[in-house]
mmCIF file of C-alpha atoms in Angstrom:
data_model
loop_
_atom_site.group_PDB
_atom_site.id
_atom_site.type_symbol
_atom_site.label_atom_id
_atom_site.label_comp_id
_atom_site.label_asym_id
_atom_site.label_seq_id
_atom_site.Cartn_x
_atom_site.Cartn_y
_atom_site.Cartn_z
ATOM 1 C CA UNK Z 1 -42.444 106.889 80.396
ATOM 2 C CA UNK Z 2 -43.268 109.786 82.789
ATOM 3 C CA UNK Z 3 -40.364 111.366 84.219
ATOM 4 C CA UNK Z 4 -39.199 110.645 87.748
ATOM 5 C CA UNK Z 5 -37.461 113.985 88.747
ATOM 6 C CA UNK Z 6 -39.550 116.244 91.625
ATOM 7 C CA UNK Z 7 -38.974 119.854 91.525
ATOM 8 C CA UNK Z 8 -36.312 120.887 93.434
ATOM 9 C CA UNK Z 9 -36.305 123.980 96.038
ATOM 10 C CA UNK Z 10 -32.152 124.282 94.925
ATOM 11 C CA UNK Z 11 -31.798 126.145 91.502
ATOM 12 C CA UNK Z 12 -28.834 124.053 89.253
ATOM 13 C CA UNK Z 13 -25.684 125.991 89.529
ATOM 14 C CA UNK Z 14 -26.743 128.407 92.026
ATOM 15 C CA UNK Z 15 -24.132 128.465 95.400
ATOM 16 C CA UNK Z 16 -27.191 126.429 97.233
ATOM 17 C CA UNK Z 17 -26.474 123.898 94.687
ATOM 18 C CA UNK Z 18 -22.976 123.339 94.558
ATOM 19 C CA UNK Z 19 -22.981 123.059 98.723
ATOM 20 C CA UNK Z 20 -25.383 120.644 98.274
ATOM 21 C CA UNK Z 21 -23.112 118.813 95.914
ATOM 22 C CA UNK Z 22 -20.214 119.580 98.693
ATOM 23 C CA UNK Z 23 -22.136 117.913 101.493
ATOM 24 C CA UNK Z 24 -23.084 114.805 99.412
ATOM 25 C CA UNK Z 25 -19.491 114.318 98.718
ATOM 26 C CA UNK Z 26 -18.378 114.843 102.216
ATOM 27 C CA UNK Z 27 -20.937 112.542 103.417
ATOM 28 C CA UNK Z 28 -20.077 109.834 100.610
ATOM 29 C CA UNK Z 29 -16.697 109.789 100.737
ATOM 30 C CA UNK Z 30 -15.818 110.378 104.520
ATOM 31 C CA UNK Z 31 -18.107 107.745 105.130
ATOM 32 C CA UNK Z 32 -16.711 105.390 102.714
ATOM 33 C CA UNK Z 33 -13.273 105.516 103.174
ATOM 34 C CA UNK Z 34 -14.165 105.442 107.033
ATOM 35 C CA UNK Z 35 -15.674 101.618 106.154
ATOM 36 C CA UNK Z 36 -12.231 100.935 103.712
ATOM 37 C CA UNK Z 37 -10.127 101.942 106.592
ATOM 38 C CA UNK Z 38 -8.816 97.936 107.477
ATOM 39 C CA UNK Z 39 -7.982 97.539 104.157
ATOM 40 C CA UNK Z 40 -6.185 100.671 103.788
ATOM 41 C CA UNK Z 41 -4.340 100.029 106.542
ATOM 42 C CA UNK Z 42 -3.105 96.920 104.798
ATOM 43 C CA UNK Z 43 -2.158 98.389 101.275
ATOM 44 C CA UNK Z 44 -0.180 101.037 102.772
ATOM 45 C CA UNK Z 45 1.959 98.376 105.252
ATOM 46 C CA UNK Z 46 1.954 96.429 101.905
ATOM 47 C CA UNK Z 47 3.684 99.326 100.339
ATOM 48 C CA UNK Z 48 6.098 100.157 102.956
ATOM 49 C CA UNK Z 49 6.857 96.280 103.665
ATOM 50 C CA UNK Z 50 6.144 94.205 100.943
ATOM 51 C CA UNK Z 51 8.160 91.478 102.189
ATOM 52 C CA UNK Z 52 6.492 90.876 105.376
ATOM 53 C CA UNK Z 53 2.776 91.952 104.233
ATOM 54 C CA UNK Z 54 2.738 90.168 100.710
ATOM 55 C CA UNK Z 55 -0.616 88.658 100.313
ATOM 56 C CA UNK Z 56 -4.156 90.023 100.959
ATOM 57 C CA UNK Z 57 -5.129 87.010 103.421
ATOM 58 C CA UNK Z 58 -1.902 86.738 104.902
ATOM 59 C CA UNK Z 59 -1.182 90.537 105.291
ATOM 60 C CA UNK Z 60 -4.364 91.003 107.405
ATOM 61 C CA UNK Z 61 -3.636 87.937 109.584
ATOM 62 C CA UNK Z 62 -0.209 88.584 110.252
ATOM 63 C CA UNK Z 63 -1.650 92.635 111.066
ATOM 64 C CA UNK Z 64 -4.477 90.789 113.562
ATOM 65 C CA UNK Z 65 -1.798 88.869 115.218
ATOM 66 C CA UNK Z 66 0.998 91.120 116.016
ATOM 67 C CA UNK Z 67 -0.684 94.097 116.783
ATOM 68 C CA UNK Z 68 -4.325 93.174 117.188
ATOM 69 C CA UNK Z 69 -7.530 93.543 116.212
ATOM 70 C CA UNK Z 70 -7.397 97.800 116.933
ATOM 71 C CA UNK Z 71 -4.725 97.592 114.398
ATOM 72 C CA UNK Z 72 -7.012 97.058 111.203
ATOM 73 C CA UNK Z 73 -8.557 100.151 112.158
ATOM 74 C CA UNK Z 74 -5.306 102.648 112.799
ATOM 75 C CA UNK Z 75 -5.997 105.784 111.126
ATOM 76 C CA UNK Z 76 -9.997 105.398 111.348
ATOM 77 C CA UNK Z 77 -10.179 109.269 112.106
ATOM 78 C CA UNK Z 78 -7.641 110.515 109.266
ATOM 79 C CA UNK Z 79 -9.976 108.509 107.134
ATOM 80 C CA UNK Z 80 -13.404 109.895 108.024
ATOM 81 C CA UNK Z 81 -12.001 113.623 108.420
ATOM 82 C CA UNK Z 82 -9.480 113.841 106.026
ATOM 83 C CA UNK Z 83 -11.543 111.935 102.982
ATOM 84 C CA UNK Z 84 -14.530 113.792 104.017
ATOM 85 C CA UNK Z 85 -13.356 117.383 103.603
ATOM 86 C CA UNK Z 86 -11.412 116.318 100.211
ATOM 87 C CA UNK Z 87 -14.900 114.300 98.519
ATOM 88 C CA UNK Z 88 -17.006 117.760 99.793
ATOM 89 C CA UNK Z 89 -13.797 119.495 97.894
ATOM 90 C CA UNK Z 90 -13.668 117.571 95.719
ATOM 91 C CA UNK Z 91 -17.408 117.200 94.490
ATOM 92 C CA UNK Z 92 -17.940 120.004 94.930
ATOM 93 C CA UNK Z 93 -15.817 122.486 93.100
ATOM 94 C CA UNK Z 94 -16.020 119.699 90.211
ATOM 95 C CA UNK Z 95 -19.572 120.330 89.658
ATOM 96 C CA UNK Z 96 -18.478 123.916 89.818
ATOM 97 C CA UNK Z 97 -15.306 124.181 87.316
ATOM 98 C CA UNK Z 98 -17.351 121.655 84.714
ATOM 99 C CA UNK Z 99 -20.951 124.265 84.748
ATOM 100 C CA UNK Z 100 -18.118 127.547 84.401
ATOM 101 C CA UNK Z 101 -15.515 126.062 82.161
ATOM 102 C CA UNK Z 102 -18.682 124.770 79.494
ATOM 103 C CA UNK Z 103 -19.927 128.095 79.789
ATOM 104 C CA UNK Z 104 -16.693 129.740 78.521
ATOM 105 C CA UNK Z 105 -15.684 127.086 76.435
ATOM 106 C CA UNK Z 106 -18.901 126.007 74.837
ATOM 107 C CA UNK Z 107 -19.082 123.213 72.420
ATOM 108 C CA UNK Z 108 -15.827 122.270 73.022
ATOM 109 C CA UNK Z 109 -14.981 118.907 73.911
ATOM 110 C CA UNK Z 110 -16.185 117.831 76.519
ATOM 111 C CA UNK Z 111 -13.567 115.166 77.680
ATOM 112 C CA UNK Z 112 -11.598 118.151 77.782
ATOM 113 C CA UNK Z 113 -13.536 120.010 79.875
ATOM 114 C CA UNK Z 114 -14.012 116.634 82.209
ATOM 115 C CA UNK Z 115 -10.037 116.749 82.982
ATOM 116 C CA UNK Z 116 -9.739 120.273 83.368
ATOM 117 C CA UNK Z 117 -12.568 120.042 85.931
ATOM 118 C CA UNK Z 118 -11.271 117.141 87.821
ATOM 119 C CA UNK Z 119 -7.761 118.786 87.917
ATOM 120 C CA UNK Z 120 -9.033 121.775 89.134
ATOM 121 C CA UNK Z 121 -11.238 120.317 91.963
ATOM 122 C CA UNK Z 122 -8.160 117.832 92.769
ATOM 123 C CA UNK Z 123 -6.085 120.726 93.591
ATOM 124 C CA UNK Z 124 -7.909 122.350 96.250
ATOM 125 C CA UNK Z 125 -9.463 118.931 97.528
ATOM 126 C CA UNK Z 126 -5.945 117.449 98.183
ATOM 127 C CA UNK Z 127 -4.626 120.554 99.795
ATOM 128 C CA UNK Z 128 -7.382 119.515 102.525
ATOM 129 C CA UNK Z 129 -6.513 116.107 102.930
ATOM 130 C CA UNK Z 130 -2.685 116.078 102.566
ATOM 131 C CA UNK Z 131 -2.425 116.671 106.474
ATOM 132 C CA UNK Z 132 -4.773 114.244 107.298
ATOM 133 C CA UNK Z 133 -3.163 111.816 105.081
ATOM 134 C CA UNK Z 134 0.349 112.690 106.390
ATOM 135 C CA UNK Z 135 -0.645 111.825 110.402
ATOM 136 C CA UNK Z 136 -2.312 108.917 109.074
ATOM 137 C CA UNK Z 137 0.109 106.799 107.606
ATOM 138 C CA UNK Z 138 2.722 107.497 110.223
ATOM 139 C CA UNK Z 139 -0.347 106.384 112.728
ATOM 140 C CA UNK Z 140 -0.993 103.078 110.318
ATOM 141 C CA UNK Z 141 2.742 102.405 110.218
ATOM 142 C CA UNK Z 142 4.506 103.534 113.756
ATOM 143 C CA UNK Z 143 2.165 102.647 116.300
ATOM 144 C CA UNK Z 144 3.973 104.067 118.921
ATOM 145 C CA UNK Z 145 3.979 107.147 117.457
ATOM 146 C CA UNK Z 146 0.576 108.356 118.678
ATOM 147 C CA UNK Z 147 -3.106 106.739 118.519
ATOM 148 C CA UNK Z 148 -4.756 109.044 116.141
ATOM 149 C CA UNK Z 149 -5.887 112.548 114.609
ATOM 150 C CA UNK Z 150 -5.974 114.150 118.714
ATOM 151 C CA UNK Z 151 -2.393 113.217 119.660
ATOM 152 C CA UNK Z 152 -1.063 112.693 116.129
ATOM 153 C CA UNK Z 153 -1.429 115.796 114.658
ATOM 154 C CA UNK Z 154 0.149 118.077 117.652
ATOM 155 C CA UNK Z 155 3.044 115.279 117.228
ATOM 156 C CA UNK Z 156 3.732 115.454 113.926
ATOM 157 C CA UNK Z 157 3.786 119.408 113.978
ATOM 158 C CA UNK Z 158 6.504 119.035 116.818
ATOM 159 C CA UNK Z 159 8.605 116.676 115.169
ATOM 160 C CA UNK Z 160 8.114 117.670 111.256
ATOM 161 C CA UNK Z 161 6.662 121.433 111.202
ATOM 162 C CA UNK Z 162 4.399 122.586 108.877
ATOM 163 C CA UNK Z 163 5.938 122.094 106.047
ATOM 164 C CA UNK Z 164 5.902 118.221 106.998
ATOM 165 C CA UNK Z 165 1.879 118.165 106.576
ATOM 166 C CA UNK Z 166 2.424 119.340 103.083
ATOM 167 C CA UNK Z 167 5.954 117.185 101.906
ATOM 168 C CA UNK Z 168 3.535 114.384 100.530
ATOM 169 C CA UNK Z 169 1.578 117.129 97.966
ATOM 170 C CA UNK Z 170 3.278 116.378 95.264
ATOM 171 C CA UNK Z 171 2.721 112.743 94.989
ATOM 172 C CA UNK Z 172 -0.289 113.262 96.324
ATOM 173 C CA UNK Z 173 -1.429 115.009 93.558
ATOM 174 C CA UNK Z 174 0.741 112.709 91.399
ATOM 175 C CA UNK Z 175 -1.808 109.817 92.496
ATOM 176 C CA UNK Z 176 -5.389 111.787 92.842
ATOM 177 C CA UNK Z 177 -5.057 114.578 89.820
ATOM 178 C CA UNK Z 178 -4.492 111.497 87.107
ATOM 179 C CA UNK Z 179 -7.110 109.580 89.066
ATOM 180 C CA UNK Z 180 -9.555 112.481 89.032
ATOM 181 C CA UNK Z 181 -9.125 112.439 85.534
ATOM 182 C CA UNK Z 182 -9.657 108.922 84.314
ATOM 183 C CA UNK Z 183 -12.713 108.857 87.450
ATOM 184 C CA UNK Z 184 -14.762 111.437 86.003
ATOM 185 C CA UNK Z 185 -14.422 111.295 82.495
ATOM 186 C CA UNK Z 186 -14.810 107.465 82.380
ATOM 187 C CA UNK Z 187 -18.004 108.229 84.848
ATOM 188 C CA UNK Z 188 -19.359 110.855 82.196
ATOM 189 C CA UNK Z 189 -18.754 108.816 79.285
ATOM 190 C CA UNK Z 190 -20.199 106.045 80.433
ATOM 191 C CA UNK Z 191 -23.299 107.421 81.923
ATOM 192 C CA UNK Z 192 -23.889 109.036 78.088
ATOM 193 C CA UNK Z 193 -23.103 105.610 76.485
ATOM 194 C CA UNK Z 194 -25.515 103.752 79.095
ATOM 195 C CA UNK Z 195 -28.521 105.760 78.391
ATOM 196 C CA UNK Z 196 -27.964 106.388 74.839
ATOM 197 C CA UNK Z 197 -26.987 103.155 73.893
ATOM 198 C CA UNK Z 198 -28.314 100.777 76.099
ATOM 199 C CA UNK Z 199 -31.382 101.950 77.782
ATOM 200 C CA UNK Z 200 -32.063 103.977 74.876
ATOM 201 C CA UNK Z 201 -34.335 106.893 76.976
ATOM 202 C CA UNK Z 202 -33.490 110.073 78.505
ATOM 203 C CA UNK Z 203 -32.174 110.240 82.228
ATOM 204 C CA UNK Z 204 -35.327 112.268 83.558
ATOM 205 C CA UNK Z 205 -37.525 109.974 81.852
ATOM 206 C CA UNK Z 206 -35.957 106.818 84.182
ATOM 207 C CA UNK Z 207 -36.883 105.275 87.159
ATOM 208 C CA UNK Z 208 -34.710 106.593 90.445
ATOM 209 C CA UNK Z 209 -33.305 103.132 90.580
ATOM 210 C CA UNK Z 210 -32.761 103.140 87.042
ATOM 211 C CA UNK Z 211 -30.512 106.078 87.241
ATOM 212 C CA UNK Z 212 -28.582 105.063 90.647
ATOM 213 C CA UNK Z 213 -27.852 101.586 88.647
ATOM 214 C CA UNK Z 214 -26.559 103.584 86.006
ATOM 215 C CA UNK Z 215 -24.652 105.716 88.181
ATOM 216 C CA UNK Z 216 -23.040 102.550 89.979
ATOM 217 C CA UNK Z 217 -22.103 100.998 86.791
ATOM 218 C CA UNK Z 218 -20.455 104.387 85.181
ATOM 219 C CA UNK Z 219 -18.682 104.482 88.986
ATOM 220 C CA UNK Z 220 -17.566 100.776 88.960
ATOM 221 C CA UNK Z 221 -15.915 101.421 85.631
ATOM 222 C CA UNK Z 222 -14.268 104.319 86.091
ATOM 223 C CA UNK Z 223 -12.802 103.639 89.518
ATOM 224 C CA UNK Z 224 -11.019 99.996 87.699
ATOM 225 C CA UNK Z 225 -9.804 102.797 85.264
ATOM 226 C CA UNK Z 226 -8.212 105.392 88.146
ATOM 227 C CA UNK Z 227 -6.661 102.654 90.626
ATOM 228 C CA UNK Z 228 -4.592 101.438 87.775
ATOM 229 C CA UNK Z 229 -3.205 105.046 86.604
ATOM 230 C CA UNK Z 230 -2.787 106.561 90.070
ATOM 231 C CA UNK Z 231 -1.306 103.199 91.560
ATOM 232 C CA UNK Z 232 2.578 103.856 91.669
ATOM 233 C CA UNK Z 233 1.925 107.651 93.119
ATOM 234 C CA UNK Z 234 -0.041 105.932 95.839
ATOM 235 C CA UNK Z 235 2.836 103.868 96.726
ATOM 236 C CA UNK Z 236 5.322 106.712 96.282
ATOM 237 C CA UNK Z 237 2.670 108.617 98.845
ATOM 238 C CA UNK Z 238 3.571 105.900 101.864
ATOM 239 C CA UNK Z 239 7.014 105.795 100.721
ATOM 240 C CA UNK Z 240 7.895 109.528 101.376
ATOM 241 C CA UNK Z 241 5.233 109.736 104.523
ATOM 242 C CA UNK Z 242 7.314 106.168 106.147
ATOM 243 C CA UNK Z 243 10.246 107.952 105.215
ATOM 244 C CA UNK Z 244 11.605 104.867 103.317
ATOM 245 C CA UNK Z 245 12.766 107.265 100.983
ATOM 246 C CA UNK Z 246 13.469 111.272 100.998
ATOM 247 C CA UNK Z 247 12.288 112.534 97.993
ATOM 248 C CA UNK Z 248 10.086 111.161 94.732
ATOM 249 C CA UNK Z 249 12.851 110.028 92.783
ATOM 250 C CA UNK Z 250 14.316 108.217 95.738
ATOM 251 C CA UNK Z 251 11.359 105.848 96.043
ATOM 252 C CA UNK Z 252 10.980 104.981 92.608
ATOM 253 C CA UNK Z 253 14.613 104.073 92.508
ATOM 254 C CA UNK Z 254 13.731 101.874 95.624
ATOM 255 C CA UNK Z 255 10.667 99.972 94.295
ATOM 256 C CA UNK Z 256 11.219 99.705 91.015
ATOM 257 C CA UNK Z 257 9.357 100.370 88.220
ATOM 258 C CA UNK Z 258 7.330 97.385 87.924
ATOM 259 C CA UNK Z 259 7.092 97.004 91.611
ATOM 260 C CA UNK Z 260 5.452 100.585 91.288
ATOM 261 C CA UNK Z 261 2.603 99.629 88.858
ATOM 262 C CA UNK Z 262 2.092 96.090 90.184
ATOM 263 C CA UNK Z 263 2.718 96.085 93.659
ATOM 264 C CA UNK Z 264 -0.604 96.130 96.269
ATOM 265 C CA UNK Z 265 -2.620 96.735 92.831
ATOM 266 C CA UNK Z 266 -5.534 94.034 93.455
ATOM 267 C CA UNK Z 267 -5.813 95.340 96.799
ATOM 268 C CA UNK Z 268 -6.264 99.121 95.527
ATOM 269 C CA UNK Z 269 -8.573 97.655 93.286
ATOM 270 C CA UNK Z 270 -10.692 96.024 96.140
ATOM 271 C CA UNK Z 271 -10.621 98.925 97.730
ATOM 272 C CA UNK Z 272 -10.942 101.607 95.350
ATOM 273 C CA UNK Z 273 -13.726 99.896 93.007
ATOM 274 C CA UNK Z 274 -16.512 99.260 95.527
ATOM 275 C CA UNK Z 275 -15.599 102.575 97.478
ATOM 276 C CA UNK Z 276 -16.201 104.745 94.274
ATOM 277 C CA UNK Z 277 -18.968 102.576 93.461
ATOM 278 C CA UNK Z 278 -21.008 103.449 96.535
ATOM 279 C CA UNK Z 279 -20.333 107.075 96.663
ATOM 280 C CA UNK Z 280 -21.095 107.984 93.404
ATOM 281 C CA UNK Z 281 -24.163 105.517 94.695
ATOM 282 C CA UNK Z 282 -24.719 107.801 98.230
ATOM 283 C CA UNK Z 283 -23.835 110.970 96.401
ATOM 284 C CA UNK Z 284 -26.471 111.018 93.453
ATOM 285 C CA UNK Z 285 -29.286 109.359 95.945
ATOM 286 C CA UNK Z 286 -28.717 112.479 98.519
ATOM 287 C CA UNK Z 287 -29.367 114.847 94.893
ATOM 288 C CA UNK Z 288 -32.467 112.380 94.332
ATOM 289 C CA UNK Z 289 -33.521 112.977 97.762
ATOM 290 C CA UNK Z 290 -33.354 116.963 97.134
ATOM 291 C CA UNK Z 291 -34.849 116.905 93.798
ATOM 292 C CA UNK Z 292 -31.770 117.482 91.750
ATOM 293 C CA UNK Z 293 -30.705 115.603 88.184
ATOM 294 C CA UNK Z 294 -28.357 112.713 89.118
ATOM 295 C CA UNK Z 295 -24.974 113.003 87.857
ATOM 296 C CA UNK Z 296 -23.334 113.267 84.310
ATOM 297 C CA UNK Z 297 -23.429 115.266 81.888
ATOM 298 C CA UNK Z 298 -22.620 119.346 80.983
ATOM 299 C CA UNK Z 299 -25.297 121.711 81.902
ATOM 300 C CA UNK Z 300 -28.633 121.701 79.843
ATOM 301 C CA UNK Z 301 -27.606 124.926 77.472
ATOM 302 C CA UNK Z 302 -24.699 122.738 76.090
ATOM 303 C CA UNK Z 303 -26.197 119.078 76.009
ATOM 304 C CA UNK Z 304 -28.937 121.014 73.916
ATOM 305 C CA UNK Z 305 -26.121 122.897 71.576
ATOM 306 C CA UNK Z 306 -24.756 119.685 70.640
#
């Protein structure tokens, strides 16, 4: 079969290629978790009152009902800004780390060089959103407290300081870095067993839909994978944010361990699998569109060493 891929006016691994990669994950994710943003609004009052918001269907009525249809969509902004500047972060530098850590490392292995990526990228991607994410949840759970980003953040740097953007890093990090691992690695491996195993052919010797199907199926698997790992730090997140609790330890202690790894899980899962799905779907498309490789894999000098 004749290969699909156009030549590209972006050289691989060059700067114009890696802000490429940045804009296609700003523009996937912000726009993503922008669409998610009713059901986010649910898992984290489902986290901060499970009694009262204890069911999926129930939860969103009893959300519609008391505080009205603008409810389901508290936090829109947070959601759109904050996501977008961590997935162009986050994208990003993890197409960066992976081409400069195979370089130095070789023919290492390369699930090893998939989590030291995603950690890296993590790092600087949730430094972006953690203040987005902090104004956000108070906005989702306090609605007197202001109506979005424009009022909320000025308010929350009166009341909490600067310091208060950042108290939710930790756990933030606690829920995205472990994420970021499973995410990517799963997505690699599973874009390398897909083509080598089950299509049997080459990606640039695919069809463009070919390779965005097997870039939706490698996301779909490896975003199941991350919402079940980074579940209990994304509880612990509205926890500390609510101030239901003051510090990490303090929140476990008052959900429980099994509450922490069960607790909102299906509805992290709705969320989390078809969000993934589609920006891994948006993100390689916009690379398609450019003339770049879709995603997965190391760069060519390795995949040809080994």
């Amino acid at each position: 079969m004749k290969g699909v891929e156009r030549k590209s006016r972006v050289e691989q691994f060059s700067p114009q290629y890696y802000g490429i990669c940045a804009l296609g994950g700003m523009i996937s994710a912000g726009s993503t978790h922008f669409a998610s943003t009713p059901l986010d609004c649910l898992k984290v009052h489902m986290h901060v009152n499970p009694v009262k918001y204890n069911g999926f269907g129930s939860g969103l009525s009893t959300l519609y009902r008391e505080q009205g249809p603008f409810s389901l969509w508290r936090g829109w902004s947070g959601k759109l800004c904050g996501y977008g500047l961590q997935g162009g972060a986050k994208y990003g530098f993890y197409e960066y780390f992976k081409n400069t850590y195979s370089d130095v490392l070789g023919d290492s292995n390369k699930s090893f060089i998939y989590f030291i990526s995603s950690i890296s990228a993590q790092v600087i991607a949730d430094m972006a959103l953690c203040p987005f994410e902090a104004v956000k949840v108070r906005v989702q759970t306090q609605p007197s407290f202001a109506k979005g980003m424009l009022d909320g953040f000025p308010k929350f740097y009166a009341t909490e300081g600067f310091t208060g953007f950042y108290r939710g890093l930790l756990p933030l990090w606690g829920r995205n870095i472990p994420f970021s691992m499973i995410m990517f690695t799963t997505f690699e491996h599973s874009v390398d067993f897909i083509y080598r195993n089950i299509i049997q052919n080459k990606k640039e010797n695919c069809s463009r839909s070919q390779q965005l199907s097997v870039s939706c199926i490698a996301g779909f698997t490896a975003s199941t994978a991350g919402a079940v790992v980074s579940n209990p730090a994304d509880i612990i997140v509205s926890s500390l944010y609510k101030k239901n609790a003051g510090t990490i330890m303090q929140a476990v202690r008052n959900t429980g361990i099994v509450n922490l790894l069960t607790r909102s899980l299906p509805v992290r899962m709705t969320i989390i699998g078809p969000l993934v799905t589609t920006q891994w779907f948006l993100y390689d498309s916009i690379k398609l569109m450019i003339g770049l490789p879709t995603s997965g894999g190391l760069n060519k000098r390795l995949e040809e060493g080994n």
